[in-house]
Amino acid sequence: MFTPRAFAETDLRWLDRLLARDAFVTVLTTGEDGLPELTRMPVLYQRQGTRIELRGHWARANPQSRRDGPAKVLVDGPHGYVSASWYPDKEAAARVPTWNYAAAELRGQLQRFDDPAALADLVGAISDHYEASVGQSWQFEADRPEHGPELRAIVGFRFQVEQVQVKLKLSQNHPEANQLAVIAALDELHTPASTELAQWMRWHRDEAAAGG
């Protein structure tokens, strides 16, 4: 992921925020034809210091379920169009439109598994996590005749992260007046996406001002 120095972020709390916001990621591997193959899927995210692991599963019929080894995971964040007309110095600096966004690229190693006990634990953990996120309590029961066979249709994976690249393109390369004007303009759009992007810009400004 091309990341100019102004937009590179090394504080892993931003990765925490990205995955807390949306853990529906893109898993990228190289296919047998040498071209990229990808799967969009929800994952479980765990970080202890700099040790990071993602867990998820593929449908067994998915060719990517046969991949071990090097892979990338792409994490999406808030994003939106920024009009050049919002900048106070638009004429003096000959400003042009752009797109603000937050995203991450993770590189590491995929380790597949299909042990029934490990799969049951994974599916149970994913179900518990996402059921709680919607205020419900459905549970996966591996011993139920209706649930057990589902495990044979999936392959689990652990993704051990070796390199993290977080990109925050939030107008921090602009003068303060431009940053504040963009935040105000995004707020005035009154859409969920624009409001969220404005909030991320505020967080970044506040943390930069606090020195961390």
CSV table of C-alpha atoms in Angstrom, one decimal:
chain,number,residue,atom,x,y,z
A,1,MET,CA,0.0,0.0,0.0
A,2,PHE,CA,1.6,3.3,-1.1
A,3,THR,CA,1.8,5.4,2.0
A,4,PRO,CA,3.6,8.8,2.0
A,5,ARG,CA,5.3,9.6,5.2
A,6,ALA,CA,2.7,12.2,6.2
A,7,PHE,CA,0.0,9.6,6.3
A,8,ALA,CA,1.9,6.7,7.9
A,9,GLU,CA,0.8,5.8,11.4
A,10,THR,CA,2.7,3.5,13.8
A,11,ASP,CA,0.5,3.6,16.8
A,12,LEU,CA,-1.3,0.2,16.9
A,13,ARG,CA,-4.3,1.7,18.7
A,14,TRP,CA,-5.4,2.9,15.3
A,15,LEU,CA,-5.4,-0.7,14.1
A,16,ASP,CA,-7.5,-1.6,17.1
A,17,ARG,CA,-9.9,1.1,16.2
A,18,LEU,CA,-10.1,0.0,12.5
A,19,LEU,CA,-10.9,-3.6,13.5
A,20,ALA,CA,-13.3,-2.6,16.2
A,21,ARG,CA,-15.1,-0.5,13.7
A,22,ASP,CA,-15.2,-3.2,11.0
A,23,ALA,CA,-13.6,-6.6,11.2
A,24,PHE,CA,-15.0,-7.7,7.8
A,25,VAL,CA,-11.6,-7.9,6.0
A,26,THR,CA,-10.2,-8.9,2.7
A,27,VAL,CA,-7.8,-11.9,2.8
A,28,LEU,CA,-5.4,-12.0,-0.2
A,29,THR,CA,-3.2,-14.9,-1.4
A,30,THR,CA,-1.6,-15.9,-4.7
A,31,GLY,CA,-3.6,-18.4,-6.7
A,32,GLU,CA,-2.3,-21.3,-8.8
A,33,ASP,CA,-2.4,-19.1,-11.9
A,34,GLY,CA,-0.1,-16.5,-10.2
A,35,LEU,CA,-2.9,-14.0,-9.9
A,36,PRO,CA,-4.2,-12.6,-6.6
A,37,GLU,CA,-7.2,-14.4,-5.1
A,38,LEU,CA,-9.3,-12.9,-2.3
A,39,THR,CA,-12.1,-13.6,0.2
A,40,ARG,CA,-14.1,-11.1,2.1
A,41,MET,CA,-14.9,-12.4,5.6
A,42,PRO,CA,-15.4,-11.5,9.3
A,43,VAL,CA,-12.5,-12.3,11.6
A,44,LEU,CA,-11.7,-12.3,15.3
A,45,TYR,CA,-8.8,-9.9,16.1
A,46,GLN,CA,-6.5,-10.2,19.1
A,47,ARG,CA,-3.5,-8.1,19.9
A,48,GLN,CA,-1.1,-8.4,22.9
A,49,GLY,CA,1.5,-5.6,22.5
A,50,THR,CA,2.9,-6.1,19.0
A,51,ARG,CA,1.7,-9.7,18.7
A,52,ILE,CA,-1.3,-9.8,16.5
A,53,GLU,CA,-3.5,-12.7,15.4
A,54,LEU,CA,-6.6,-12.9,13.2
A,55,ARG,CA,-8.8,-16.0,13.1
A,56,GLY,CA,-11.5,-16.9,10.7
A,57,HIS,CA,-12.7,-19.6,8.3
A,58,TRP,CA,-13.4,-20.3,4.7
A,59,ALA,CA,-16.0,-22.5,3.0
A,60,ARG,CA,-14.1,-25.7,2.3
A,61,ALA,CA,-15.2,-25.3,-1.4
A,62,ASN,CA,-13.3,-22.0,-1.6
A,63,PRO,CA,-9.9,-22.7,-3.4
A,64,GLN,CA,-8.3,-20.2,-0.9
A,65,SER,CA,-9.0,-22.7,1.9
A,66,ARG,CA,-6.1,-24.7,0.6
A,67,ARG,CA,-3.5,-21.9,1.1
A,68,ASP,CA,-0.9,-21.8,3.8
A,69,GLY,CA,2.0,-19.4,4.1
A,70,PRO,CA,2.4,-15.8,3.0
A,71,ALA,CA,-0.8,-13.6,2.8
A,72,LYS,CA,-2.1,-10.1,3.2
A,73,VAL,CA,-5.2,-8.9,5.0
A,74,LEU,CA,-6.7,-5.5,4.0
A,75,VAL,CA,-8.7,-3.6,6.6
A,76,ASP,CA,-11.1,-0.9,5.6
A,77,GLY,CA,-11.9,2.3,7.5
A,78,PRO,CA,-14.0,5.4,7.1
A,79,HIS,CA,-13.5,7.3,3.8
A,80,GLY,CA,-15.0,10.1,1.8
A,81,TYR,CA,-14.6,12.7,-0.9
A,82,VAL,CA,-13.1,16.1,0.0
A,83,SER,CA,-14.0,19.0,-2.2
A,84,ALA,CA,-11.4,21.6,-3.0
A,85,SER,CA,-14.1,24.2,-2.5
A,86,TRP,CA,-14.0,23.6,1.2
A,87,TYR,CA,-10.4,24.8,1.6
A,88,PRO,CA,-10.0,28.5,2.7
A,89,ASP,CA,-6.8,28.7,0.6
A,90,LYS,CA,-8.3,27.0,-2.4
A,91,GLU,CA,-7.4,29.9,-4.8
A,92,ALA,CA,-4.1,31.0,-3.3
A,93,ALA,CA,-2.8,27.4,-3.1
A,94,ALA,CA,-4.6,26.1,-6.3
A,95,ARG,CA,-6.1,23.2,-4.3
A,96,VAL,CA,-7.6,20.2,-6.0
A,97,PRO,CA,-10.2,17.6,-4.6
A,98,THR,CA,-9.0,14.5,-2.8
A,99,TRP,CA,-10.3,11.5,-0.9
A,100,ASN,CA,-9.7,11.1,2.8
A,101,TYR,CA,-9.6,7.6,4.4
A,102,ALA,CA,-8.2,5.3,7.0
A,103,ALA,CA,-7.0,1.8,6.1
A,104,ALA,CA,-4.5,-0.9,7.1
A,105,GLU,CA,-2.5,-3.6,5.3
A,106,LEU,CA,-1.3,-6.6,7.3
A,107,ARG,CA,1.3,-9.0,6.0
A,108,GLY,CA,1.9,-12.4,7.6
A,109,GLN,CA,1.5,-16.1,7.6
A,110,LEU,CA,-1.7,-18.2,7.2
A,111,GLN,CA,-2.0,-21.4,9.1
A,112,ARG,CA,-5.0,-23.6,8.2
A,113,PHE,CA,-6.7,-26.1,10.5
A,114,ASP,CA,-9.6,-28.4,10.2
A,115,ASP,CA,-9.5,-30.2,13.6
A,116,PRO,CA,-13.2,-30.5,14.7
A,117,ALA,CA,-12.5,-29.3,18.2
A,118,ALA,CA,-10.5,-26.3,17.1
A,119,LEU,CA,-13.2,-25.4,14.5
A,120,ALA,CA,-16.0,-25.7,17.1
A,121,ASP,CA,-14.1,-23.4,19.3
A,122,LEU,CA,-13.6,-20.9,16.5
A,123,VAL,CA,-17.2,-20.9,15.3
A,124,GLY,CA,-18.4,-20.6,18.9
A,125,ALA,CA,-16.1,-17.6,19.5
A,126,ILE,CA,-17.1,-15.9,16.3
A,127,SER,CA,-20.8,-16.5,17.1
A,128,ASP,CA,-20.5,-15.2,20.6
A,129,HIS,CA,-18.7,-12.1,19.5
A,130,TYR,CA,-21.1,-11.1,16.8
A,131,GLU,CA,-24.2,-12.1,18.6
A,132,ALA,CA,-23.2,-9.8,21.5
A,133,SER,CA,-22.7,-7.0,18.9
A,134,VAL,CA,-26.3,-7.2,18.0
A,135,GLY,CA,-27.7,-7.8,21.5
A,136,GLN,CA,-28.5,-11.5,20.9
A,137,SER,CA,-27.4,-14.8,22.4
A,138,TRP,CA,-27.6,-17.5,19.8
A,139,GLN,CA,-24.9,-20.1,20.4
A,140,PHE,CA,-23.2,-22.7,18.2
A,141,GLU,CA,-23.5,-26.2,19.7
A,142,ALA,CA,-21.1,-28.6,18.1
A,143,ASP,CA,-22.9,-31.6,19.7
A,144,ARG,CA,-26.2,-30.8,18.2
A,145,PRO,CA,-26.9,-33.1,15.2
A,146,GLU,CA,-28.0,-30.1,13.2
A,147,HIS,CA,-24.8,-28.1,14.0
A,148,GLY,CA,-22.0,-30.6,14.0
A,149,PRO,CA,-22.0,-31.3,10.2
A,150,GLU,CA,-21.5,-27.6,9.5
A,151,LEU,CA,-17.9,-28.0,10.7
A,152,ARG,CA,-17.1,-30.4,7.9
A,153,ALA,CA,-18.0,-27.6,5.4
A,154,ILE,CA,-15.4,-25.1,6.6
A,155,VAL,CA,-11.6,-24.7,7.1
A,156,GLY,CA,-10.3,-22.5,9.8
A,157,PHE,CA,-7.2,-20.3,9.8
A,158,ARG,CA,-4.9,-18.3,12.0
A,159,PHE,CA,-3.2,-15.4,10.5
A,160,GLN,CA,0.0,-14.4,12.4
A,161,VAL,CA,0.8,-10.8,11.5
A,162,GLU,CA,4.4,-10.0,10.8
A,163,GLN,CA,4.1,-6.4,9.4
A,164,VAL,CA,1.5,-3.7,10.0
A,165,GLN,CA,0.9,-0.7,7.7
A,166,VAL,CA,-1.7,1.8,8.8
A,167,LYS,CA,-2.5,4.7,6.6
A,168,LEU,CA,-4.5,7.7,7.9
A,169,LYS,CA,-5.1,10.2,5.1
A,170,LEU,CA,-7.0,12.8,7.2
A,171,SER,CA,-5.9,16.2,5.8
A,172,GLN,CA,-3.0,16.3,8.3
A,173,ASN,CA,-0.7,17.5,5.5
A,174,HIS,CA,-2.9,20.7,5.2
A,175,PRO,CA,-2.8,23.9,7.3
A,176,GLU,CA,-5.0,23.9,10.3
A,177,ALA,CA,-7.6,26.2,8.8
A,178,ASN,CA,-8.1,23.7,5.9
A,179,GLN,CA,-8.4,20.7,8.3
A,180,LEU,CA,-11.1,22.5,10.4
A,181,ALA,CA,-13.0,23.6,7.3
A,182,VAL,CA,-13.1,20.0,6.0
A,183,ILE,CA,-14.3,18.7,9.3
A,184,ALA,CA,-17.1,21.3,9.4
A,185,ALA,CA,-18.1,20.6,5.8
A,186,LEU,CA,-18.3,16.9,6.4
A,187,ASP,CA,-20.4,17.5,9.5
A,188,GLU,CA,-22.8,19.6,7.5
A,189,LEU,CA,-23.4,16.8,5.0
A,190,HIS,CA,-25.2,14.9,7.8
A,191,THR,CA,-24.6,11.5,6.4
A,192,PRO,CA,-23.3,8.6,8.5
A,193,ALA,CA,-20.2,8.3,6.4
A,194,SER,CA,-19.3,12.0,6.5
A,195,THR,CA,-20.0,12.3,10.2
A,196,GLU,CA,-17.8,9.3,10.9
A,197,LEU,CA,-14.9,10.6,8.8
A,198,ALA,CA,-15.1,14.0,10.5
A,199,GLN,CA,-14.9,12.3,13.9
A,200,TRP,CA,-11.8,10.3,12.9
A,201,MET,CA,-10.2,13.6,11.7
A,202,ARG,CA,-11.0,15.1,15.1
A,203,TRP,CA,-9.5,12.1,16.9
A,204,HIS,CA,-6.3,12.3,14.9
A,205,ARG,CA,-6.0,16.1,15.5
A,206,ASP,CA,-6.6,15.7,19.2
A,207,GLU,CA,-4.1,12.9,19.6
A,208,ALA,CA,-1.5,14.7,17.5
A,209,ALA,CA,-2.0,17.8,19.7
A,210,ALA,CA,-1.6,15.6,22.8
A,211,GLY,CA,1.6,14.2,21.5
A,212,GLY,CA,0.4,10.6,21.0
